[in-house]
PDB file of C-alpha atoms in Angstrom:
ATOM      1  CA  MET S   1      27.193 -59.901  26.263  1.00 49.00           C
ATOM      2  CA  ASN S   2      24.178 -60.562  28.492  1.00 44.00           C
ATOM      3  CA  ILE S   3      20.522 -60.568  27.435  1.00 42.00           C
ATOM      4  CA  ALA S   4      19.869 -56.989  28.659  1.00 43.00           C
ATOM      5  CA  GLU S   5      22.723 -55.564  26.586  1.00 45.00           C
ATOM      6  CA  GLU S   6      21.606 -57.555  23.529  1.00 46.00           C
ATOM      7  CA  PHE S   7      18.152 -55.898  23.510  1.00 41.00           C
ATOM      8  CA  LEU S   8      19.261 -52.465  24.755  1.00 41.00           C
ATOM      9  CA  LEU S   9      21.897 -51.677  22.112  1.00 43.00           C
ATOM     10  CA  PRO S  10      19.549 -51.942  19.059  1.00 48.00           C
ATOM     11  CA  ALA S  11      17.040 -49.720  20.861  1.00 46.00           C
ATOM     12  CA  LEU S  12      19.711 -47.104  21.451  1.00 44.00           C
ATOM     13  CA  GLU S  13      20.760 -47.255  17.801  1.00 49.00           C
ATOM     14  CA  VAL S  14      17.157 -46.750  16.588  1.00 49.00           C
ATOM     15  CA  LYS S  15      16.660 -43.835  18.953  1.00 49.00           C
ATOM     16  CA  SER S  16      19.891 -42.240  17.781  1.00 65.00           C
ATOM     17  CA  ILE S  17      18.859 -42.522  14.117  1.00 66.00           C
ATOM     18  CA  GLU S  18      15.447 -40.976  14.856  1.00 70.00           C
ATOM     19  CA  ASP S  19      17.060 -38.109  16.772  1.00 70.00           C
ATOM     20  CA  GLU S  20      19.501 -37.433  13.938  1.00 75.00           C
ATOM     21  CA  LYS S  21      16.701 -37.458  11.365  1.00 79.00           C
ATOM     22  CA  ARG S  22      14.577 -35.098  13.468  1.00 80.00           C
ATOM     23  CA  ASP S  23      17.493 -32.734  14.034  1.00 80.00           C
ATOM     24  CA  SER S  24      18.472 -32.737  10.359  1.00 85.00           C
ATOM     25  CA  VAL S  25      14.910 -31.874   9.298  1.00 87.00           C
ATOM     26  CA  ARG S  26      14.754 -29.091  11.875  1.00 87.00           C
ATOM     27  CA  ILE S  27      18.087 -27.623  10.727  1.00 88.00           C
ATOM     28  CA  ALA S  28      17.007 -27.870   7.065  1.00 89.00           C
ATOM     29  CA  ASN S  29      13.838 -25.913   7.847  1.00 89.00           C
ATOM     30  CA  ILE S  30      15.799 -23.235   9.703  1.00 89.00           C
ATOM     31  CA  CYS S  31      18.327 -22.920   6.863  1.00 90.00           C
ATOM     32  CA  ALA S  32      15.556 -22.588   4.261  1.00 89.00           C
ATOM     33  CA  ALA S  33      13.904 -19.783   6.217  1.00 89.00           C
ATOM     34  CA  LYS S  34      17.240 -18.042   6.864  1.00 90.00           C
ATOM     35  CA  SER S  35      18.005 -18.083   3.135  1.00 89.00           C
ATOM     36  CA  VAL S  36      14.855 -16.029   2.518  1.00 88.00           C
ATOM     37  CA  ALA S  37      15.930 -13.514   5.166  1.00 90.00           C
ATOM     38  CA  ASP S  38      19.408 -13.314   3.617  1.00 89.00           C
ATOM     39  CA  ALA S  39      17.865 -12.578   0.205  1.00 87.00           C
ATOM     40  CA  VAL S  40      16.238  -9.352   1.421  1.00 87.00           C
ATOM     41  CA  ARG S  41      18.720  -8.366   4.143  1.00 89.00           C
ATOM     42  CA  THR S  42      20.744  -6.058   1.876  1.00 87.00           C
ATOM     43  CA  SER S  43      17.638  -4.033   0.988  1.00 86.00           C
ATOM     44  CA  LEU S  44      16.977  -3.053   4.621  1.00 84.00           C
ATOM     45  CA  GLY S  45      17.567   0.401   6.056  1.00 78.00           C
ATOM     46  CA  PRO S  46      18.548   3.803   4.661  1.00 75.00           C
ATOM     47  CA  ARG S  47      21.588   2.271   2.963  1.00 80.00           C
ATOM     48  CA  GLY S  48      19.652  -0.666   1.632  1.00 80.00           C
ATOM     49  CA  MET S  49      19.990  -1.464  -2.053  1.00 83.00           C
ATOM     50  CA  ASP S  50      17.221  -1.958  -4.593  1.00 83.00           C
ATOM     51  CA  LYS S  51      16.761  -5.370  -6.159  1.00 83.00           C
ATOM     52  CA  MET S  52      16.322  -5.872  -9.896  1.00 86.00           C
ATOM     53  CA  ILE S  53      14.088  -8.867 -10.555  1.00 83.00           C
ATOM     54  CA  GLN S  54      13.254 -10.227 -13.996  1.00 83.00           C
ATOM     55  CA  ALA S  55      10.130 -12.354 -14.268  1.00 80.00           C
ATOM     56  CA  ALA S  56       9.702 -15.305 -16.608  1.00 79.00           C
ATOM     57  CA  ASP S  57       7.831 -13.110 -19.103  1.00 81.00           C
ATOM     58  CA  GLY S  58      10.727 -10.629 -19.206  1.00 81.00           C
ATOM     59  CA  GLU S  59       9.109  -7.962 -17.021  1.00 82.00           C
ATOM     60  CA  VAL S  60      11.689  -6.194 -14.849  1.00 84.00           C
ATOM     61  CA  THR S  61      10.897  -4.938 -11.338  1.00 82.00           C
ATOM     62  CA  ILE S  62      13.215  -2.633  -9.372  1.00 81.00           C
ATOM     63  CA  THR S  63      12.298  -2.299  -5.692  1.00 82.00           C
ATOM     64  CA  ASN S  64      13.514  -2.600  -2.114  1.00 80.00           C
ATOM     65  CA  HIS S  65      10.055  -3.459  -0.784  1.00 79.00           C
ATOM     66  CA  GLY S  66      10.363  -6.796   0.989  1.00 83.00           C
ATOM     67  CA  ALA S  67       6.891  -8.107   0.159  1.00 83.00           C
ATOM     68  CA  THR S  68       7.314  -7.229  -3.525  1.00 83.00           C
ATOM     69  CA  ILE S  69      10.741  -8.896  -3.702  1.00 84.00           C
ATOM     70  CA  LEU S  70       9.492 -12.091  -2.087  1.00 85.00           C
ATOM     71  CA  LYS S  71       6.357 -12.097  -4.240  1.00 83.00           C
ATOM     72  CA  GLN S  72       8.529 -12.123  -7.362  1.00 82.00           C
ATOM     73  CA  MET S  73      10.709 -14.961  -6.048  1.00 82.00           C
ATOM     74  CA  SER S  74       9.821 -18.598  -6.717  1.00 80.00           C
ATOM     75  CA  VAL S  75       9.923 -19.977  -3.173  1.00 83.00           C
ATOM     76  CA  ILE S  76       8.990 -23.665  -2.969  1.00 87.00           C
ATOM     77  CA  HIS S  77      10.168 -24.865   0.455  1.00 88.00           C
ATOM     78  CA  PRO S  78       7.213 -24.880   2.913  1.00 89.00           C
ATOM     79  CA  THR S  79       9.158 -23.230   5.742  1.00 88.00           C
ATOM     80  CA  ALA S  80      10.554 -20.582   3.422  1.00 88.00           C
ATOM     81  CA  ARG S  81       7.015 -19.942   2.173  1.00 90.00           C
ATOM     82  CA  MET S  82       6.019 -19.153   5.767  1.00 91.00           C
ATOM     83  CA  LEU S  83       8.395 -16.170   5.749  1.00 89.00           C
ATOM     84  CA  VAL S  84       6.919 -15.012   2.439  1.00 89.00           C
ATOM     85  CA  GLU S  85       3.438 -15.169   3.977  1.00 90.00           C
ATOM     86  CA  LEU S  86       4.774 -13.375   7.064  1.00 90.00           C
ATOM     87  CA  SER S  87       5.931 -10.500   4.868  1.00 89.00           C
ATOM     88  CA  LYS S  88       2.534 -10.377   3.127  1.00 88.00           C
ATOM     89  CA  ALA S  89       0.729 -10.283   6.472  1.00 89.00           C
ATOM     90  CA  GLN S  90       2.957  -7.443   7.646  1.00 87.00           C
ATOM     91  CA  ASP S  91       2.205  -5.512   4.451  1.00 84.00           C
ATOM     92  CA  ILE S  92      -1.547  -5.941   4.945  1.00 82.00           C
ATOM     93  CA  GLU S  93      -1.508  -5.185   8.665  1.00 80.00           C
ATOM     94  CA  ALA S  94       0.956  -2.272   8.813  1.00 78.00           C
ATOM     95  CA  GLY S  95       1.813  -1.360   5.217  1.00 76.00           C
ATOM     96  CA  ASP S  96       5.514  -1.137   6.090  1.00 79.00           C
ATOM     97  CA  GLY S  97       8.270  -3.171   7.717  1.00 84.00           C
ATOM     98  CA  THR S  98       7.945  -6.050   5.260  1.00 85.00           C
ATOM     99  CA  THR S  99      11.718  -6.442   5.035  1.00 88.00           C
ATOM    100  CA  SER S 100      12.363  -5.849   8.737  1.00 90.00           C
ATOM    101  CA  VAL S 101       9.959  -8.563   9.861  1.00 91.00           C
ATOM    102  CA  VAL S 102      11.628 -11.175   7.624  1.00 90.00           C
ATOM    103  CA  VAL S 103      15.156 -10.177   8.685  1.00 91.00           C
ATOM    104  CA  MET S 104      14.095 -10.256  12.342  1.00 92.00           C
ATOM    105  CA  ALA S 105      12.540 -13.699  11.907  1.00 92.00           C
ATOM    106  CA  GLY S 106      15.771 -14.896  10.302  1.00 92.00           C
ATOM    107  CA  ALA S 107      17.795 -13.549  13.248  1.00 92.00           C
ATOM    108  CA  LEU S 108      15.502 -15.305  15.737  1.00 92.00           C
ATOM    109  CA  LEU S 109      15.865 -18.568  13.832  1.00 92.00           C
ATOM    110  CA  ASP S 110      19.641 -18.158  13.840  1.00 92.00           C
ATOM    111  CA  ALA S 111      19.552 -17.682  17.624  1.00 91.00           C
ATOM    112  CA  ALA S 112      17.270 -20.712  17.951  1.00 90.00           C
ATOM    113  CA  GLU S 113      19.707 -22.802  15.917  1.00 90.00           C
ATOM    114  CA  LYS S 114      22.583 -21.867  18.235  1.00 90.00           C
ATOM    115  CA  ALA S 115      20.443 -22.688  21.276  1.00 90.00           C
ATOM    116  CA  LEU S 116      19.595 -26.098  19.807  1.00 88.00           C
ATOM    117  CA  ASP S 117      23.273 -26.797  19.208  1.00 87.00           C
ATOM    118  CA  ILE S 118      24.024 -26.475  22.929  1.00 89.00           C
ATOM    119  CA  GLY S 119      21.180 -28.809  23.860  1.00 86.00           C
ATOM    120  CA  ILE S 120      18.329 -26.456  24.818  1.00 88.00           C
ATOM    121  CA  HIS S 121      14.929 -28.065  24.230  1.00 88.00           C
ATOM    122  CA  PRO S 122      12.757 -26.520  21.432  1.00 88.00           C
ATOM    123  CA  THR S 123       9.858 -25.997  23.857  1.00 90.00           C
ATOM    124  CA  THR S 124      12.096 -23.976  26.162  1.00 92.00           C
ATOM    125  CA  ILE S 125      13.230 -21.843  23.215  1.00 90.00           C
ATOM    126  CA  SER S 126       9.633 -21.269  22.095  1.00 91.00           C
ATOM    127  CA  ASP S 127       8.495 -20.272  25.594  1.00 93.00           C
ATOM    128  CA  SER S 128      11.442 -17.895  25.903  1.00 92.00           C
ATOM    129  CA  PHE S 129      10.549 -16.222  22.609  1.00 91.00           C
ATOM    130  CA  GLN S 130       6.971 -15.762  23.812  1.00 93.00           C
ATOM    131  CA  ARG S 131       8.106 -14.116  27.051  1.00 93.00           C
ATOM    132  CA  ALA S 132      10.572 -11.921  25.153  1.00 92.00           C
ATOM    133  CA  ALA S 133       7.814 -10.841  22.735  1.00 92.00           C
ATOM    134  CA  ALA S 134       5.528  -9.892  25.627  1.00 94.00           C
ATOM    135  CA  HIS S 135       8.314  -7.846  27.233  1.00 95.00           C
ATOM    136  CA  ALA S 136       9.125  -6.178  23.895  1.00 93.00           C
ATOM    137  CA  MET S 137       5.473  -5.174  23.497  1.00 93.00           C
ATOM    138  CA  GLN S 138       5.535  -3.658  26.972  1.00 94.00           C
ATOM    139  CA  VAL S 139       8.695  -1.662  26.195  1.00 95.00           C
ATOM    140  CA  LEU S 140       7.280  -0.437  22.876  1.00 91.00           C
ATOM    141  CA  GLU S 141       4.064   0.607  24.607  1.00 91.00           C
ATOM    142  CA  GLU S 142       6.065   2.650  27.123  1.00 92.00           C
ATOM    143  CA  MET S 143       8.150   4.264  24.359  1.00 92.00           C
ATOM    144  CA  SER S 144       5.191   5.130  22.138  1.00 88.00           C
ATOM    145  CA  THR S 145       3.661   8.591  21.951  1.00 86.00           C
ATOM    146  CA  PRO S 146       0.082   9.409  20.874  1.00 85.00           C
ATOM    147  CA  VAL S 147      -0.377  10.839  17.381  1.00 82.00           C
ATOM    148  CA  ASP S 148      -2.731  13.713  16.641  1.00 82.00           C
ATOM    149  CA  LEU S 149      -4.627  12.914  13.434  1.00 79.00           C
ATOM    150  CA  GLU S 150      -5.208  16.637  12.895  1.00 83.00           C
ATOM    151  CA  ASN S 151      -1.470  17.425  12.910  1.00 85.00           C
ATOM    152  CA  GLU S 152      -0.715  17.118   9.192  1.00 84.00           C
ATOM    153  CA  GLU S 153       3.000  17.947   9.503  1.00 85.00           C
ATOM    154  CA  GLU S 154       3.555  15.185  12.051  1.00 86.00           C
ATOM    155  CA  LEU S 155       1.661  12.644   9.956  1.00 85.00           C
ATOM    156  CA  ILE S 156       3.665  13.527   6.830  1.00 83.00           C
ATOM    157  CA  GLU S 157       6.902  13.198   8.790  1.00 83.00           C
ATOM    158  CA  LEU S 158       5.860   9.754  10.015  1.00 82.00           C
ATOM    159  CA  ALA S 159       4.810   8.602   6.552  1.00 80.00           C
ATOM    160  CA  SER S 160       8.049   9.855   4.996  1.00 80.00           C
ATOM    161  CA  THR S 161      10.031   7.118   6.782  1.00 77.00           C
ATOM    162  CA  SER S 162       8.255   4.579   4.583  1.00 74.00           C
ATOM    163  CA  LEU S 163       8.636   6.480   1.312  1.00 73.00           C
ATOM    164  CA  ASN S 164      12.168   7.859   1.652  1.00 69.00           C
ATOM    165  CA  PRO S 165      13.985   4.599   0.776  1.00 63.00           C
ATOM    166  CA  LYS S 166      11.886   4.198  -2.377  1.00 66.00           C
ATOM    167  CA  VAL S 167      12.852   5.237  -5.912  1.00 61.00           C
ATOM    168  CA  VAL S 168      10.175   7.957  -5.915  1.00 65.00           C
ATOM    169  CA  SER S 169      11.548   9.596  -2.766  1.00 65.00           C
ATOM    170  CA  GLN S 170      12.539  12.690  -4.778  1.00 70.00           C
ATOM    171  CA  ASN S 171       8.822  13.286  -5.358  1.00 68.00           C
ATOM    172  CA  SER S 172       7.863  12.330  -1.825  1.00 73.00           C
ATOM    173  CA  ASN S 173       6.414  15.712  -0.837  1.00 76.00           C
ATOM    174  CA  GLY S 174       3.509  15.601  -3.298  1.00 80.00           C
ATOM    175  CA  LEU S 175       2.898  11.873  -2.957  1.00 83.00           C
ATOM    176  CA  LEU S 176       2.835  12.047   0.839  1.00 84.00           C
ATOM    177  CA  LYS S 177       0.160  14.737   0.783  1.00 86.00           C
ATOM    178  CA  LEU S 178      -1.929  12.693  -1.657  1.00 87.00           C
ATOM    179  CA  ALA S 179      -1.567   9.551   0.464  1.00 86.00           C
ATOM    180  CA  LEU S 180      -2.420  11.395   3.675  1.00 87.00           C
ATOM    181  CA  LYS S 181      -5.496  12.999   2.133  1.00 88.00           C
ATOM    182  CA  ALA S 182      -6.688   9.670   0.727  1.00 88.00           C
ATOM    183  CA  VAL S 183      -6.322   7.834   4.039  1.00 87.00           C
ATOM    184  CA  LYS S 184      -8.000  10.593   6.051  1.00 86.00           C
ATOM    185  CA  GLN S 185     -11.035  10.428   3.751  1.00 86.00           C
ATOM    186  CA  ILE S 186     -11.665   6.746   4.520  1.00 85.00           C
ATOM    187  CA  ILE S 187     -10.998   6.870   8.286  1.00 84.00           C
ATOM    188  CA  ASP S 188     -14.026   6.020  10.398  1.00 79.00           C
ATOM    189  CA  PRO S 189     -14.092   8.474  13.347  1.00 72.00           C
ATOM    190  CA  GLU S 190     -15.601   5.794  15.576  1.00 76.00           C
ATOM    191  CA  SER S 191     -12.715   3.363  14.920  1.00 75.00           C
ATOM    192  CA  PRO S 192      -9.710   5.374  13.659  1.00 68.00           C
ATOM    193  CA  ASP S 193      -7.353   2.436  14.287  1.00 72.00           C
ATOM    194  CA  ASN S 194      -9.186   0.283  11.743  1.00 74.00           C
ATOM    195  CA  VAL S 195      -8.581   1.607   8.212  1.00 78.00           C
ATOM    196  CA  ASN S 196      -9.632  -0.422   5.171  1.00 80.00           C
ATOM    197  CA  LEU S 197      -6.949   0.396   2.600  1.00 80.00           C
ATOM    198  CA  ASN S 198      -8.896  -1.588  -0.002  1.00 81.00           C
ATOM    199  CA  MET S 199     -11.031   1.543  -0.313  1.00 85.00           C
ATOM    200  CA  ILE S 200      -8.055   3.208  -2.028  1.00 87.00           C
ATOM    201  CA  LYS S 201      -7.227   2.092  -5.554  1.00 87.00           C
ATOM    202  CA  LEU S 202      -3.875   2.819  -7.188  1.00 86.00           C
ATOM    203  CA  VAL S 203      -4.026   3.247 -10.967  1.00 85.00           C
ATOM    204  CA  LYS S 204      -0.775   3.450 -12.936  1.00 82.00           C
ATOM    205  CA  LYS S 205      -0.688   5.029 -16.394  1.00 81.00           C
ATOM    206  CA  LEU S 206       2.188   5.579 -18.811  1.00 80.00           C
ATOM    207  CA  GLY S 207       3.001   8.914 -20.396  1.00 80.00           C
ATOM    208  CA  GLU S 208       3.039  11.297 -17.428  1.00 79.00           C
ATOM    209  CA  THR S 209       5.474  12.178 -14.651  1.00 80.00           C
ATOM    210  CA  VAL S 210       5.112  11.419 -10.957  1.00 79.00           C
ATOM    211  CA  GLU S 211       4.254  15.074 -10.357  1.00 80.00           C
ATOM    212  CA  GLU S 212       1.098  14.568 -12.448  1.00 84.00           C
ATOM    213  CA  SER S 213      -0.310  12.139  -9.863  1.00 85.00           C
ATOM    214  CA  GLU S 214      -3.686  13.188  -8.506  1.00 87.00           C
ATOM    215  CA  LEU S 215      -6.280  12.026  -6.028  1.00 88.00           C
ATOM    216  CA  ILE S 216      -9.757  11.404  -7.418  1.00 87.00           C
ATOM    217  CA  ASP S 217     -12.559  11.509  -4.885  1.00 86.00           C
ATOM    218  CA  GLY S 218     -14.797   8.958  -6.503  1.00 84.00           C
ATOM    219  CA  ALA S 219     -14.591   5.897  -8.731  1.00 83.00           C
ATOM    220  CA  LEU S 220     -12.209   5.573 -11.672  1.00 83.00           C
ATOM    221  CA  ILE S 221     -13.385   3.238 -14.418  1.00 82.00           C
ATOM    222  CA  GLU S 222     -10.721   2.152 -16.883  1.00 80.00           C
ATOM    223  CA  GLN S 223     -12.969   1.979 -19.949  1.00 77.00           C
ATOM    224  CA  LYS S 224     -13.249   4.007 -23.128  1.00 76.00           C
ATOM    225  CA  SER S 225     -16.253   6.220 -23.750  1.00 72.00           C
ATOM    226  CA  MET S 226     -19.073   4.570 -25.685  1.00 70.00           C
ATOM    227  CA  GLY S 227     -19.013   7.274 -28.344  1.00 71.00           C
ATOM    228  CA  HIS S 228     -16.789  10.010 -29.718  1.00 75.00           C
ATOM    229  CA  GLY S 229     -16.920  13.087 -27.515  1.00 75.00           C
ATOM    230  CA  GLY S 230     -18.678  11.236 -24.721  1.00 76.00           C
ATOM    231  CA  PRO S 231     -18.295  12.383 -21.106  1.00 80.00           C
ATOM    232  CA  SER S 232     -15.045  11.453 -19.337  1.00 80.00           C
ATOM    233  CA  ARG S 233     -16.037  12.780 -15.924  1.00 84.00           C
ATOM    234  CA  ILE S 234     -19.453  12.778 -14.271  1.00 85.00           C
ATOM    235  CA  GLU S 235     -20.170  14.704 -11.089  1.00 85.00           C
ATOM    236  CA  LYS S 236     -22.908  13.634  -8.660  1.00 85.00           C
ATOM    237  CA  ALA S 237     -23.372  10.415 -10.568  1.00 86.00           C
ATOM    238  CA  LYS S 238     -26.466   8.299 -10.095  1.00 88.00           C
ATOM    239  CA  ILE S 239     -25.145   4.832 -10.831  1.00 88.00           C
ATOM    240  CA  GLY S 240     -27.176   1.906 -12.075  1.00 86.00           C
ATOM    241  CA  LEU S 241     -25.863  -1.645 -11.639  1.00 86.00           C
ATOM    242  CA  ILE S 242     -27.374  -4.221 -13.977  1.00 84.00           C
ATOM    243  CA  GLU S 243     -26.478  -7.868 -13.399  1.00 84.00           C
ATOM    244  CA  PHE S 244     -28.733  -9.379 -16.066  1.00 80.00           C
ATOM    245  CA  GLN S 245     -28.261  -9.372 -19.816  1.00 77.00           C
ATOM    246  CA  PHE S 246     -29.342  -6.076 -21.366  1.00 75.00           C
ATOM    247  CA  SER S 247     -30.050  -7.512 -24.803  1.00 74.00           C
ATOM    248  CA  PRO S 248     -33.119  -9.725 -25.409  1.00 70.00           C
ATOM    249  CA  THR S 249     -32.808 -12.908 -23.374  1.00 68.00           C
ATOM    250  CA  LYS S 250     -32.471 -16.339 -24.918  1.00 68.00           C
ATOM    251  CA  SER S 251     -34.351 -19.380 -23.716  1.00 62.00           C
ATOM    252  CA  ASP S 252     -32.385 -21.926 -21.678  1.00 60.00           C
ATOM    253  CA  ILE S 253     -34.490 -24.841 -22.898  1.00 60.00           C
ATOM    254  CA  GLU S 254     -34.579 -26.419 -26.318  1.00 64.00           C
ATOM    255  CA  ASN S 255     -37.642 -25.296 -28.235  1.00 62.00           C
ATOM    256  CA  GLN S 256     -38.736 -24.461 -31.739  1.00 65.00           C
ATOM    257  CA  VAL S 257     -39.969 -21.021 -32.794  1.00 63.00           C
ATOM    258  CA  VAL S 258     -41.778 -20.376 -36.062  1.00 67.00           C
ATOM    259  CA  ILE S 259     -41.233 -16.853 -37.406  1.00 67.00           C
ATOM    260  CA  ASN S 260     -43.645 -15.582 -40.024  1.00 73.00           C
ATOM    261  CA  ASP S 261     -42.299 -12.042 -40.195  1.00 73.00           C
ATOM    262  CA  ARG S 262     -38.643 -11.233 -39.422  1.00 75.00           C
ATOM    263  CA  ARG S 263     -39.475  -7.546 -39.045  1.00 79.00           C
ATOM    264  CA  GLU S 264     -41.965  -8.343 -36.303  1.00 75.00           C
ATOM    265  CA  LEU S 265     -39.227 -10.163 -34.357  1.00 74.00           C
ATOM    266  CA  ASN S 266     -36.888  -7.185 -34.760  1.00 80.00           C
ATOM    267  CA  ARG S 267     -39.625  -4.842 -33.530  1.00 81.00           C
ATOM    268  CA  ALA S 268     -40.229  -7.022 -30.459  1.00 78.00           C
ATOM    269  CA  GLU S 269     -36.527  -7.118 -29.570  1.00 80.00           C
ATOM    270  CA  LYS S 270     -36.203  -3.379 -30.137  1.00 85.00           C
ATOM    271  CA  LYS S 271     -39.241  -2.693 -27.940  1.00 85.00           C
ATOM    272  CA  TYR S 272     -37.713  -4.827 -25.161  1.00 83.00           C
ATOM    273  CA  VAL S 273     -34.498  -2.772 -25.158  1.00 85.00           C
ATOM    274  CA  ILE S 274     -36.357   0.559 -25.447  1.00 88.00           C
ATOM    275  CA  ASP S 275     -38.557  -0.309 -22.451  1.00 88.00           C
ATOM    276  CA  LEU S 276     -35.438  -1.019 -20.383  1.00 86.00           C
ATOM    277  CA  CYS S 277     -33.870   2.263 -21.485  1.00 86.00           C
ATOM    278  CA  LYS S 278     -36.997   4.185 -20.493  1.00 90.00           C
ATOM    279  CA  GLN S 279     -36.972   2.630 -17.023  1.00 88.00           C
ATOM    280  CA  ILE S 280     -33.321   3.599 -16.590  1.00 87.00           C
ATOM    281  CA  GLN S 281     -34.015   7.118 -17.825  1.00 87.00           C
ATOM    282  CA  ASN S 282     -37.009   7.518 -15.514  1.00 89.00           C
ATOM    283  CA  ALA S 283     -34.818   6.473 -12.576  1.00 88.00           C
ATOM    284  CA  GLY S 284     -32.482   9.389 -13.330  1.00 87.00           C
ATOM    285  CA  CYS S 285     -29.479   7.129 -13.877  1.00 88.00           C
ATOM    286  CA  ASN S 286     -26.572   8.816 -15.688  1.00 85.00           C
ATOM    287  CA  VAL S 287     -23.937   6.084 -15.200  1.00 85.00           C
ATOM    288  CA  LEU S 288     -24.780   2.527 -16.185  1.00 84.00           C
ATOM    289  CA  LEU S 289     -22.592  -0.461 -15.310  1.00 83.00           C
ATOM    290  CA  ILE S 290     -23.660  -3.650 -17.075  1.00 82.00           C
ATOM    291  CA  GLN S 291     -22.245  -7.021 -16.074  1.00 78.00           C
ATOM    292  CA  LYS S 292     -23.276  -8.867 -19.244  1.00 72.00           C
ATOM    293  CA  SER S 293     -23.655  -8.078 -22.957  1.00 63.00           C
TER     294      SER S 293
END
C-alpha cells in the first residue's frame, strides 16, 4: 500500500459514515411524517371513517376532521409536528381540506423517498416540486369558475361538500343556511376574499337538538343574570366597558389609617360606588362589563 492509498481510504470511510448518517436521518424524518398521513388517510373522502379518540381525562371525540384528529394526538417528532401545523394552517386559511393536505404531503414525501433511493439529489427533488406546484396552480386557475355571492343555492351547494361527511350531515340543510348567513354578515364588500372567521363564535349547549341551533346577530355572554327575573336579552344595547375595580380602591403602599367612626367609612365607600353608578346611568349604559371585582 502506497502513501496515497493509506491516507485516502480513511477519508473514504469517514465520508461513507457521514453519508449513511445523513441518509438515515432523512429517511427517519420522512417515515415520521408519513405515519401522520397514514393515521388520517382512512378518514378521507365520502367513504372515510370517523375516528374515536379518548383523551387522557376520559373525554371522547368522534370526528373525521383532520385538524381535530391531529390536535388530539400526542405528536412529539419535530417533522411529524410540521404536518400537524400544516393541517392547522389549512384549517385557518380555507376551513376545509385539513385531511387532504396531510395525505397529499405524505404522498409527496413517499415520492421523494423513492427518488432519493435511485440517487436523485434532494435539491433537484425540491426544485421539481416547486415547478409542479406552479403548474398545478395554473391548471386550477384555468379550471376554476367565478362564484356569485348573491346566488344562495350555489353557495349552499359548495358548502355542503364540507359538511356532508360530518356526523351532523343529516341536519345539514338548516346548519348550512345558518353558516351562510353568518359569513355573509361579516364579509367586507371592499375585500370579499378576506373574511375574518374569528368574528363568528360557536357556542355549544347541552339539552337541545341540532335543529334548535340559531344565529344570534350580536354578542352572546355566557353568564347568569345578576338577579332573579333579570333580562336575558337586550336589544340596541349601549355597552360600558370598565377595566378598573368598581369597588372602593385600596392603596398600593403601606400606610396606617386611623378610623374614628366606622359608619363614616361605610358612608364614604357607599358614596364612591353611588357616584360611579350615577355616571354610568347618565351615560345611558344598559349593559355593563366589568373586568375586576
